[in-house]
Amino acid sequence: MGANMGKDRDKSWEVATLDEHEACINVLSVSEDGSMVITGSDDCTARLWCTTTDKQIGVLEKGQKRSNQPPEAASGHLEPISAIGQVRDFVITGSYDHTIRKWDMVSCKCLNVYTGHTDRVLKLLVSDKYIFSASTDKTCKLWRLEEEDEDEDIEICLRTFEGHTAPVRSICYIQGDEQEDAKKKKTRINEDGEEEEEEEDEDEEEEPECEDGINRLDMVITGSFDGTARCWSMERGKQIKIFKANRGPISCMTIDDEGKLLYTAHSDTICEWDIEKGVRTSTKLMRGHTKDITCMQLVNKLLYTGSVDADAKCFVTEFGDCTRTYTGQTNTISCLKFHQGILFTCSSDGDARAYDAKSGKQKRVYSGHQRGITCMCVVDKKLYTGADDGQLRVWDADVPLDIASMAEMENERAAEEAAGAVRAPSAAAAQMAAA
């Protein structure tokens, strides 16, 4: 293993450099089947790349600006693309020009323009039915992901969630569990404090479905620079809970797979919240960073974070303890990704690094960008990084784990299988990790 590490340090691990963008790459997204990476840039274009050949296969063109023309009348975005989502055969882009656009992934034609925000679009979260957008205008909006053959007069913007006093930066979408709700309705607490099933009333009328087709239990949580996260009823468009820690702006947030716990980053501190109760849990505040937290990813009960202090850390959410610190970067950690036991980090220093997540050992350094890395993703055995230099670089992400880490992972997997605990992540929660 030691000999291999020596050889590893002498390699660049570069697979390809793609430099068709003319300015900073701000965001990237991966198609649902992993066959395509989509990048959005300051040059007002989005570009589609094949993950098999690493070749450009499509361009969502920049619009042509004309005098007295509103942004929605242009053929493409007029200002930098700041957010990207992808669902089925559609690419969704958000821009500083205040608009959101839906594009056909095959023809690269713009199918629809969503207007209503009065300032920059900062974030997008896309589901099979909806588009959620967060903006500098202090609102989050819910849009219908309409099909081309739908009635042109149909209402596209379904809800506007207003209440924040500063830009909205993060979005989490929690789908209501209709079966669980039905179960709760069929039980009651008797005089002995025990649950018992209620008899069904044949004459009882079913609750009317929301005219917009929204599940009455669906919720969206927004995080803002005003220091609060707010939980909204999608059906009513009303705020139902507020999570306030009085510890500074929320830079990023995430939720667990079951949609029960919310994690918010305030400056150098992380808070855990019980979403249903709207209160902080008994878990102590997660501290360890010395400067603002910039990104996070929750993997089971481990929370990985990156910070302006140039370190990445791992916290055990059950206790709030910091168990590992990943060092080596020399500037702000802009993004991170846990993938098959490896923690990848990217930095404003222009390098990406790979660590064995369990041991904390640095395994590789990916150097080549001339300016800071802004976004990343891992597809199979490839790492994609976009940067301020306008380049999309592709790297070999087939990083070997430490022997001890590999053995520990195998033991954990065997224990889970024996307990029948192996299952796919719950569909109850969908989220967008804040950049």
Short mmCIF file of C-alpha atoms in Angstrom, two decimals:
data_model
loop_
_atom_site.label_atom_id
_atom_site.label_comp_id
_atom_site.label_asym_id
_atom_site.label_seq_id
_atom_site.Cartn_x
_atom_site.Cartn_y
_atom_site.Cartn_z
CA MET A 1 0.00 0.00 0.00
CA GLY A 2 2.82 2.41 0.84
CA ALA A 3 4.51 1.78 -2.52
CA ASN A 4 1.25 2.40 -4.35
CA MET A 5 0.75 5.69 -2.52
CA GLY A 6 4.16 6.84 -3.68
CA LYS A 7 3.20 6.15 -7.27
CA ASP A 8 -0.18 7.84 -6.77
CA ARG A 9 1.44 11.11 -5.78
CA ASP A 10 3.37 11.23 -9.08
CA LYS A 11 0.21 11.02 -11.22
CA SER A 12 -2.06 13.84 -12.32
CA TRP A 13 -5.09 11.52 -12.66
CA GLU A 14 -6.47 13.76 -15.42
CA VAL A 15 -8.78 12.12 -17.97
CA ALA A 16 -9.85 15.16 -20.01
CA THR A 17 -9.97 18.97 -20.02
CA LEU A 18 -13.08 20.48 -21.62
CA ASP A 19 -12.81 24.22 -22.20
CA GLU A 20 -15.76 25.19 -24.42
CA HIS A 21 -17.16 27.56 -21.78
CA GLU A 22 -15.92 31.15 -22.06
CA ALA A 23 -16.27 32.07 -18.37
CA CYS A 24 -16.62 30.64 -14.86
CA ILE A 25 -18.61 27.41 -14.49
CA ASN A 26 -21.00 28.05 -11.59
CA VAL A 27 -23.01 24.83 -11.33
CA LEU A 28 -23.28 21.33 -12.70
CA SER A 29 -25.85 18.57 -12.58
CA VAL A 30 -25.98 14.89 -13.52
CA SER A 31 -28.77 13.33 -15.57
CA GLU A 32 -30.94 10.74 -13.84
CA ASP A 33 -29.28 7.83 -15.66
CA GLY A 34 -25.76 9.21 -15.17
CA SER A 35 -25.12 9.40 -18.91
CA MET A 36 -24.77 13.17 -19.00
CA VAL A 37 -23.28 16.07 -17.04
CA ILE A 38 -24.79 19.53 -17.50
CA THR A 39 -22.81 22.70 -16.70
CA GLY A 40 -24.03 26.28 -16.28
CA SER A 41 -21.72 29.26 -16.72
CA ASP A 42 -21.20 32.99 -16.44
CA ASP A 43 -21.15 32.96 -20.25
CA CYS A 44 -24.97 32.53 -20.08
CA THR A 45 -24.89 29.07 -21.66
CA ALA A 46 -25.43 25.56 -20.32
CA ARG A 47 -23.60 22.68 -21.96
CA LEU A 48 -24.31 18.95 -22.07
CA TRP A 49 -21.46 16.43 -21.85
CA CYS A 50 -21.50 12.68 -22.42
CA THR A 51 -20.01 10.85 -19.43
CA THR A 52 -18.93 7.92 -21.62
CA THR A 53 -16.94 9.88 -24.20
CA ASP A 54 -16.45 13.15 -22.25
CA LYS A 55 -17.48 15.05 -25.37
CA GLN A 56 -19.86 18.00 -25.65
CA ILE A 57 -23.18 16.82 -27.08
CA GLY A 58 -25.36 19.92 -26.78
CA VAL A 59 -25.48 23.62 -25.97
CA LEU A 60 -28.34 25.59 -24.39
CA GLU A 61 -27.57 28.83 -26.16
CA LYS A 62 -27.24 32.34 -24.78
CA GLY A 63 -30.04 34.73 -25.69
CA GLN A 64 -29.56 37.78 -27.88
CA LYS A 65 -30.23 41.00 -25.99
CA ARG A 66 -32.30 43.64 -27.78
CA SER A 67 -33.33 47.07 -26.57
CA ASN A 68 -36.61 47.24 -24.68
CA GLN A 69 -36.88 43.45 -24.74
CA PRO A 70 -37.81 41.61 -21.50
CA PRO A 71 -35.59 38.63 -20.61
CA GLU A 72 -38.40 36.12 -21.24
CA ALA A 73 -38.64 37.20 -24.88
CA ALA A 74 -35.05 36.18 -25.62
CA SER A 75 -34.15 32.74 -26.98
CA GLY A 76 -31.90 32.02 -24.00
CA HIS A 77 -30.60 33.46 -20.75
CA LEU A 78 -29.20 36.99 -20.89
CA GLU A 79 -27.17 36.77 -17.67
CA PRO A 80 -25.09 34.09 -15.86
CA ILE A 81 -26.68 30.71 -15.15
CA SER A 82 -26.65 30.17 -11.41
CA ALA A 83 -28.72 26.99 -10.92
CA ILE A 84 -29.44 23.77 -12.81
CA GLY A 85 -31.85 20.87 -12.37
CA GLN A 86 -32.67 17.86 -14.51
CA VAL A 87 -35.69 15.56 -14.73
CA ARG A 88 -36.71 13.09 -17.41
CA ASP A 89 -35.79 14.67 -20.78
CA PHE A 90 -35.73 18.23 -19.43
CA VAL A 91 -32.99 20.53 -18.22
CA ILE A 92 -34.08 23.37 -15.94
CA THR A 93 -31.88 26.45 -15.61
CA GLY A 94 -32.07 29.49 -13.31
CA SER A 95 -30.29 32.75 -13.98
CA TYR A 96 -29.30 36.15 -12.71
CA ASP A 97 -31.74 37.50 -15.33
CA HIS A 98 -34.55 36.57 -12.84
CA THR A 99 -35.96 33.82 -15.10
CA ILE A 100 -36.13 30.03 -15.10
CA ARG A 101 -36.13 28.07 -18.34
CA LYS A 102 -37.12 24.53 -19.28
CA TRP A 103 -35.14 22.99 -22.15
CA ASP A 104 -35.57 19.86 -24.23
CA MET A 105 -32.48 17.75 -23.55
CA VAL A 106 -32.46 16.26 -27.06
CA SER A 107 -33.15 19.28 -29.27
CA CYS A 108 -31.63 21.81 -26.82
CA LYS A 109 -34.61 24.10 -27.51
CA CYS A 110 -36.18 26.26 -24.82
CA LEU A 111 -39.70 24.97 -24.15
CA ASN A 112 -40.88 27.39 -21.50
CA VAL A 113 -39.83 30.47 -19.53
CA TYR A 114 -40.95 30.92 -15.91
CA THR A 115 -41.15 34.55 -14.83
CA GLY A 116 -42.09 36.09 -11.50
CA HIS A 117 -38.92 36.47 -9.48
CA THR A 118 -37.75 40.08 -9.18
CA ASP A 119 -34.09 39.30 -8.54
CA ARG A 120 -31.45 36.64 -9.15
CA VAL A 121 -32.41 32.96 -9.01
CA LEU A 122 -29.95 31.30 -6.61
CA LYS A 123 -31.15 27.70 -6.31
CA LEU A 124 -33.37 25.17 -8.07
CA LEU A 125 -34.82 21.90 -6.82
CA VAL A 126 -36.62 19.81 -9.42
CA SER A 127 -38.99 16.89 -8.80
CA ASP A 128 -41.07 14.87 -11.23
CA LYS A 129 -43.98 17.31 -10.88
CA TYR A 130 -42.57 20.57 -9.56
CA ILE A 131 -39.81 23.15 -9.77
CA PHE A 132 -38.78 24.97 -6.58
CA SER A 133 -36.72 28.15 -6.93
CA ALA A 134 -34.93 30.29 -4.34
CA SER A 135 -34.04 33.88 -5.05
CA THR A 136 -32.29 36.99 -3.86
CA ASP A 137 -35.77 38.58 -3.84
CA LYS A 138 -36.26 36.80 -0.45
CA THR A 139 -38.86 34.35 -1.76
CA CYS A 140 -39.13 30.73 -2.78
CA LYS A 141 -41.54 29.85 -5.58
CA LEU A 142 -43.27 26.61 -6.53
CA TRP A 143 -43.83 26.05 -10.26
CA ARG A 144 -45.69 23.42 -12.20
CA LEU A 145 -43.43 21.34 -14.42
CA GLU A 146 -45.89 21.57 -17.28
CA GLU A 147 -45.84 19.47 -20.43
CA GLU A 148 -45.81 21.00 -23.88
CA ASP A 149 -49.31 19.86 -24.77
CA GLU A 150 -50.93 21.33 -21.65
CA ASP A 151 -53.36 24.22 -21.77
CA GLU A 152 -51.45 27.46 -22.32
CA ASP A 153 -53.73 29.23 -19.84
CA ILE A 154 -52.85 26.89 -16.97
CA GLU A 155 -51.31 28.56 -13.91
CA ILE A 156 -47.57 27.91 -13.88
CA CYS A 157 -46.56 29.51 -10.57
CA LEU A 158 -48.49 27.59 -7.94
CA ARG A 159 -47.18 29.19 -4.76
CA THR A 160 -44.93 31.99 -3.55
CA PHE A 161 -43.49 31.46 -0.07
CA GLU A 162 -42.88 34.89 1.46
CA GLY A 163 -41.60 35.75 4.92
CA HIS A 164 -37.82 35.74 4.84
CA THR A 165 -36.09 39.10 5.29
CA ALA A 166 -32.95 38.21 3.30
CA PRO A 167 -32.08 36.11 0.21
CA VAL A 168 -33.21 32.48 0.24
CA ARG A 169 -30.26 30.15 -0.40
CA SER A 170 -31.38 26.58 0.36
CA ILE A 171 -34.41 24.38 -0.35
CA CYS A 172 -35.56 20.99 0.93
CA TYR A 173 -38.73 19.26 -0.29
CA ILE A 174 -40.48 16.70 1.92
CA GLN A 175 -43.18 14.55 0.35
CA GLY A 176 -46.00 13.64 2.69
CA ASP A 177 -46.57 9.97 3.49
CA GLU A 178 -50.25 9.37 2.65
CA GLN A 179 -50.23 5.83 4.06
CA GLU A 180 -48.81 7.01 7.39
CA ASP A 181 -51.41 9.78 7.52
CA ALA A 182 -54.21 7.29 6.86
CA LYS A 183 -52.86 5.05 9.62
CA LYS A 184 -52.89 7.94 12.10
CA LYS A 185 -56.49 8.73 11.21
CA LYS A 186 -57.57 5.14 11.92
CA THR A 187 -56.14 5.08 15.46
CA ARG A 188 -57.07 6.92 18.64
CA ILE A 189 -55.81 6.97 22.22
CA ASN A 190 -58.13 5.25 24.70
CA GLU A 191 -58.63 6.07 28.40
CA ASP A 192 -55.66 3.88 29.34
CA GLY A 193 -53.38 5.85 27.07
CA GLU A 194 -53.15 3.05 24.53
CA GLU A 195 -53.65 3.21 20.78
CA GLU A 196 -56.66 1.45 19.31
CA GLU A 197 -58.19 1.34 15.86
CA GLU A 198 -61.29 3.37 15.17
CA GLU A 199 -64.25 1.89 13.37
CA GLU A 200 -64.61 3.16 9.84
CA ASP A 201 -67.55 5.41 9.12
CA GLU A 202 -69.01 4.46 5.74
CA ASP A 203 -70.69 7.86 5.46
CA GLU A 204 -67.49 9.78 6.16
CA GLU A 205 -66.53 11.90 3.19
CA GLU A 206 -62.98 11.92 1.91
CA GLU A 207 -61.10 15.17 2.16
CA PRO A 208 -61.20 17.04 -1.14
CA GLU A 209 -57.97 16.98 -3.13
CA CYS A 210 -56.18 20.28 -3.56
CA GLU A 211 -57.10 21.74 -6.93
CA ASP A 212 -53.42 21.98 -7.81
CA GLY A 213 -52.92 18.26 -7.15
CA ILE A 214 -50.65 18.89 -4.16
CA ASN A 215 -50.59 16.32 -1.37
CA ARG A 216 -51.85 18.10 1.75
CA LEU A 217 -48.89 16.72 3.73
CA ASP A 218 -46.21 17.96 1.32
CA MET A 219 -43.83 20.51 2.81
CA VAL A 220 -40.95 22.67 1.67
CA ILE A 221 -38.22 24.04 3.94
CA THR A 222 -36.27 27.16 2.98
CA GLY A 223 -33.02 28.45 4.45
CA SER A 224 -32.05 32.10 4.32
CA PHE A 225 -29.30 34.57 5.05
CA ASP A 226 -31.71 36.04 7.63
CA GLY A 227 -30.62 33.22 9.97
CA THR A 228 -33.87 31.24 9.82
CA ALA A 229 -35.18 28.14 8.14
CA ARG A 230 -38.92 28.08 7.54
CA CYS A 231 -41.24 25.15 6.93
CA TRP A 232 -44.20 25.75 4.60
CA SER A 233 -47.37 23.86 3.76
CA MET A 234 -47.32 23.42 -0.01
CA GLU A 235 -51.07 22.98 -0.11
CA ARG A 236 -51.84 26.26 1.68
CA GLY A 237 -48.68 28.18 0.86
CA LYS A 238 -48.45 29.17 4.52
CA GLN A 239 -45.59 29.05 7.01
CA ILE A 240 -46.15 26.34 9.60
CA LYS A 241 -42.83 26.32 11.50
CA ILE A 242 -39.76 28.49 11.90
CA PHE A 243 -36.32 27.26 12.94
CA LYS A 244 -34.29 30.09 14.45
CA ALA A 245 -30.95 29.65 16.19
CA ASN A 246 -29.76 33.27 16.51
CA ARG A 247 -26.33 32.17 15.30
CA GLY A 248 -25.94 33.97 11.98
CA PRO A 249 -27.05 33.40 8.38
CA ILE A 250 -27.81 29.89 7.14
CA SER A 251 -25.11 29.07 4.59
CA CYS A 252 -26.35 25.55 3.80
CA MET A 253 -28.71 22.90 5.13
CA THR A 254 -29.78 19.31 4.55
CA ILE A 255 -32.33 16.76 5.80
CA ASP A 256 -32.16 13.05 6.59
CA ASP A 257 -33.59 10.42 4.24
CA GLU A 258 -36.77 10.05 6.29
CA GLY A 259 -37.52 13.78 6.28
CA LYS A 260 -37.53 13.87 10.11
CA LEU A 261 -34.36 15.83 10.94
CA LEU A 262 -33.07 19.13 9.58
CA TYR A 263 -29.44 20.29 9.78
CA THR A 264 -28.63 23.98 9.39
CA ALA A 265 -25.18 25.58 9.23
CA HIS A 266 -24.86 28.97 10.95
CA SER A 267 -21.37 30.45 10.64
CA ASP A 268 -19.10 27.75 12.14
CA THR A 269 -21.88 25.84 13.96
CA ILE A 270 -24.42 23.17 12.94
CA CYS A 271 -27.84 22.73 14.55
CA GLU A 272 -30.05 19.64 14.39
CA TRP A 273 -33.84 20.15 14.40
CA ASP A 274 -36.86 17.93 14.86
CA ILE A 275 -38.93 18.95 11.83
CA GLU A 276 -42.30 17.77 13.14
CA LYS A 277 -41.89 19.52 16.51
CA GLY A 278 -40.08 22.54 15.11
CA VAL A 279 -37.45 22.51 17.88
CA ARG A 280 -33.77 21.74 18.26
CA THR A 281 -33.01 18.17 19.30
CA SER A 282 -31.08 17.13 22.37
CA THR A 283 -27.98 16.67 20.20
CA LYS A 284 -25.50 19.32 21.21
CA LEU A 285 -24.40 21.96 18.74
CA MET A 286 -21.87 20.56 16.29
CA ARG A 287 -18.74 22.67 16.48
CA GLY A 288 -15.17 22.30 15.28
CA HIS A 289 -14.74 24.65 12.34
CA THR A 290 -13.14 28.02 13.01
CA LYS A 291 -14.79 29.85 10.09
CA ASP A 292 -18.03 29.73 8.11
CA ILE A 293 -19.30 26.35 6.89
CA THR A 294 -19.83 26.35 3.13
CA CYS A 295 -21.14 22.87 2.26
CA MET A 296 -22.38 19.65 3.84
CA GLN A 297 -23.51 16.13 3.00
CA LEU A 298 -25.35 13.71 5.30
CA VAL A 299 -24.53 10.01 4.88
CA ASN A 300 -26.53 7.84 7.26
CA LYS A 301 -25.58 9.25 10.68
CA LEU A 302 -22.39 10.98 9.54
CA LEU A 303 -22.38 14.63 8.50
CA TYR A 304 -19.50 15.77 6.29
CA THR A 305 -18.81 19.52 6.18
CA GLY A 306 -16.48 21.93 4.42
CA SER A 307 -15.51 25.41 5.55
CA VAL A 308 -13.78 28.70 4.77
CA ASP A 309 -11.13 27.50 7.26
CA ALA A 310 -9.91 25.12 4.48
CA ASP A 311 -10.78 21.96 6.45
CA ALA A 312 -13.42 19.30 5.95
CA LYS A 313 -14.82 17.48 8.98
CA CYS A 314 -16.96 14.48 9.88
CA PHE A 315 -19.55 14.71 12.69
CA VAL A 316 -21.51 11.87 14.28
CA THR A 317 -25.01 13.37 14.33
CA GLU A 318 -26.26 11.14 17.15
CA PHE A 319 -23.85 12.75 19.61
CA GLY A 320 -22.63 15.87 17.79
CA ASP A 321 -18.97 14.85 18.04
CA CYS A 322 -16.38 15.69 15.40
CA THR A 323 -14.53 12.44 14.72
CA ARG A 324 -12.29 13.35 11.77
CA THR A 325 -10.69 16.38 10.17
CA TYR A 326 -9.51 16.26 6.55
CA THR A 327 -6.63 18.67 6.00
CA GLY A 328 -4.49 19.67 3.04
CA GLN A 329 -6.52 22.25 1.16
CA THR A 330 -5.10 25.77 1.45
CA ASN A 331 -8.25 27.79 0.84
CA THR A 332 -12.04 27.63 1.23
CA ILE A 333 -13.67 24.22 0.69
CA SER A 334 -16.23 25.08 -1.98
CA CYS A 335 -17.89 21.65 -2.30
CA LEU A 336 -17.53 18.05 -1.17
CA LYS A 337 -18.91 14.64 -2.07
CA PHE A 338 -18.89 11.28 -0.27
CA HIS A 339 -18.74 8.41 -2.77
CA GLN A 340 -18.13 4.73 -2.01
CA GLY A 341 -16.07 5.34 1.10
CA ILE A 342 -14.06 8.22 -0.38
CA LEU A 343 -14.57 11.88 0.53
CA PHE A 344 -13.79 14.22 -2.38
CA THR A 345 -13.24 17.91 -1.62
CA CYS A 346 -12.75 20.88 -3.92
CA SER A 347 -11.27 24.22 -3.00
CA SER A 348 -10.81 27.81 -4.03
CA ASP A 349 -7.09 26.97 -4.22
CA GLY A 350 -7.82 25.20 -7.53
CA ASP A 351 -7.20 21.64 -6.29
CA ALA A 352 -9.47 18.70 -5.57
CA ARG A 353 -8.51 16.01 -3.10
CA ALA A 354 -9.61 12.48 -2.22
CA TYR A 355 -9.57 11.09 1.32
CA ASP A 356 -10.34 7.74 2.84
CA ALA A 357 -13.44 8.87 4.73
CA LYS A 358 -12.95 6.49 7.67
CA SER A 359 -9.22 6.91 8.30
CA GLY A 360 -8.99 10.52 7.16
CA LYS A 361 -5.90 9.77 5.06
CA GLN A 362 -5.37 11.85 1.95
CA LYS A 363 -5.24 9.52 -1.06
CA ARG A 364 -4.95 11.84 -4.07
CA VAL A 365 -4.50 15.46 -5.11
CA TYR A 366 -6.06 16.57 -8.41
CA SER A 367 -4.18 19.64 -9.66
CA GLY A 368 -4.66 21.45 -12.95
CA HIS A 369 -7.25 24.21 -12.63
CA GLN A 370 -5.77 27.70 -12.85
CA ARG A 371 -8.42 29.18 -10.58
CA GLY A 372 -10.77 28.09 -7.81
CA ILE A 373 -13.10 25.09 -8.21
CA THR A 374 -16.77 26.01 -7.83
CA CYS A 375 -18.66 22.73 -8.35
CA MET A 376 -18.15 18.99 -8.68
CA CYS A 377 -19.83 15.60 -9.11
CA VAL A 378 -18.80 11.96 -9.19
CA VAL A 379 -20.19 9.64 -11.88
CA ASP A 380 -19.11 6.01 -11.62
CA LYS A 381 -15.31 6.19 -11.56
CA LYS A 382 -14.95 9.77 -12.80
CA LEU A 383 -14.70 13.05 -10.91
CA TYR A 384 -15.95 16.17 -12.73
CA THR A 385 -14.86 19.62 -11.54
CA GLY A 386 -15.92 23.04 -12.83
CA ALA A 387 -13.95 26.17 -12.00
CA ASP A 388 -13.52 29.90 -12.31
CA ASP A 389 -11.17 29.27 -15.24
CA GLY A 390 -14.14 28.12 -17.34
CA GLN A 391 -12.85 24.56 -17.64
CA LEU A 392 -14.63 21.31 -16.92
CA ARG A 393 -11.99 18.78 -15.96
CA VAL A 394 -12.46 15.03 -15.74
CA TRP A 395 -10.37 12.95 -13.33
CA ASP A 396 -9.91 9.30 -12.42
CA ALA A 397 -12.01 8.78 -9.26
CA ASP A 398 -11.25 5.07 -8.83
CA VAL A 399 -9.51 5.61 -5.51
CA PRO A 400 -8.57 2.53 -3.43
CA LEU A 401 -9.66 2.45 0.19
CA ASP A 402 -7.30 1.66 3.04
CA ILE A 403 -7.31 -2.06 3.82
CA ALA A 404 -8.74 -1.44 7.31
CA SER A 405 -11.48 0.81 5.93
CA MET A 406 -12.44 -1.73 3.29
CA ALA A 407 -12.69 -4.48 5.90
CA GLU A 408 -14.78 -2.27 8.18
CA MET A 409 -17.15 -1.40 5.34
CA GLU A 410 -17.58 -5.10 4.48
CA ASN A 411 -18.36 -5.91 8.12
CA GLU A 412 -20.92 -3.11 8.32
CA ARG A 413 -22.57 -4.26 5.10
CA ALA A 414 -22.76 -7.84 6.34
CA ALA A 415 -24.28 -6.71 9.64
CA GLU A 416 -26.92 -4.65 7.85
CA GLU A 417 -27.83 -7.52 5.56
CA ALA A 418 -28.11 -9.89 8.50
CA ALA A 419 -30.44 -7.46 10.24
CA GLY A 420 -32.49 -6.95 7.10
CA ALA A 421 -31.70 -3.25 7.23
CA VAL A 422 -30.48 -2.76 3.66
CA ARG A 423 -32.97 -0.61 1.78
CA ALA A 424 -33.08 2.22 -0.70
CA PRO A 425 -33.21 5.79 0.64
CA SER A 426 -36.74 6.86 1.52
CA ALA A 427 -38.72 8.66 -1.18
CA ALA A 428 -40.21 10.82 1.54
CA ALA A 429 -37.44 13.36 1.31
CA ALA A 430 -35.86 15.19 -1.59
CA GLN A 431 -33.25 17.85 -1.12
CA MET A 432 -30.79 20.22 -2.73
CA ALA A 433 -27.48 20.62 -1.08
CA ALA A 434 -26.46 24.23 -0.81
CA ALA A 435 -23.30 25.25 -2.58
#
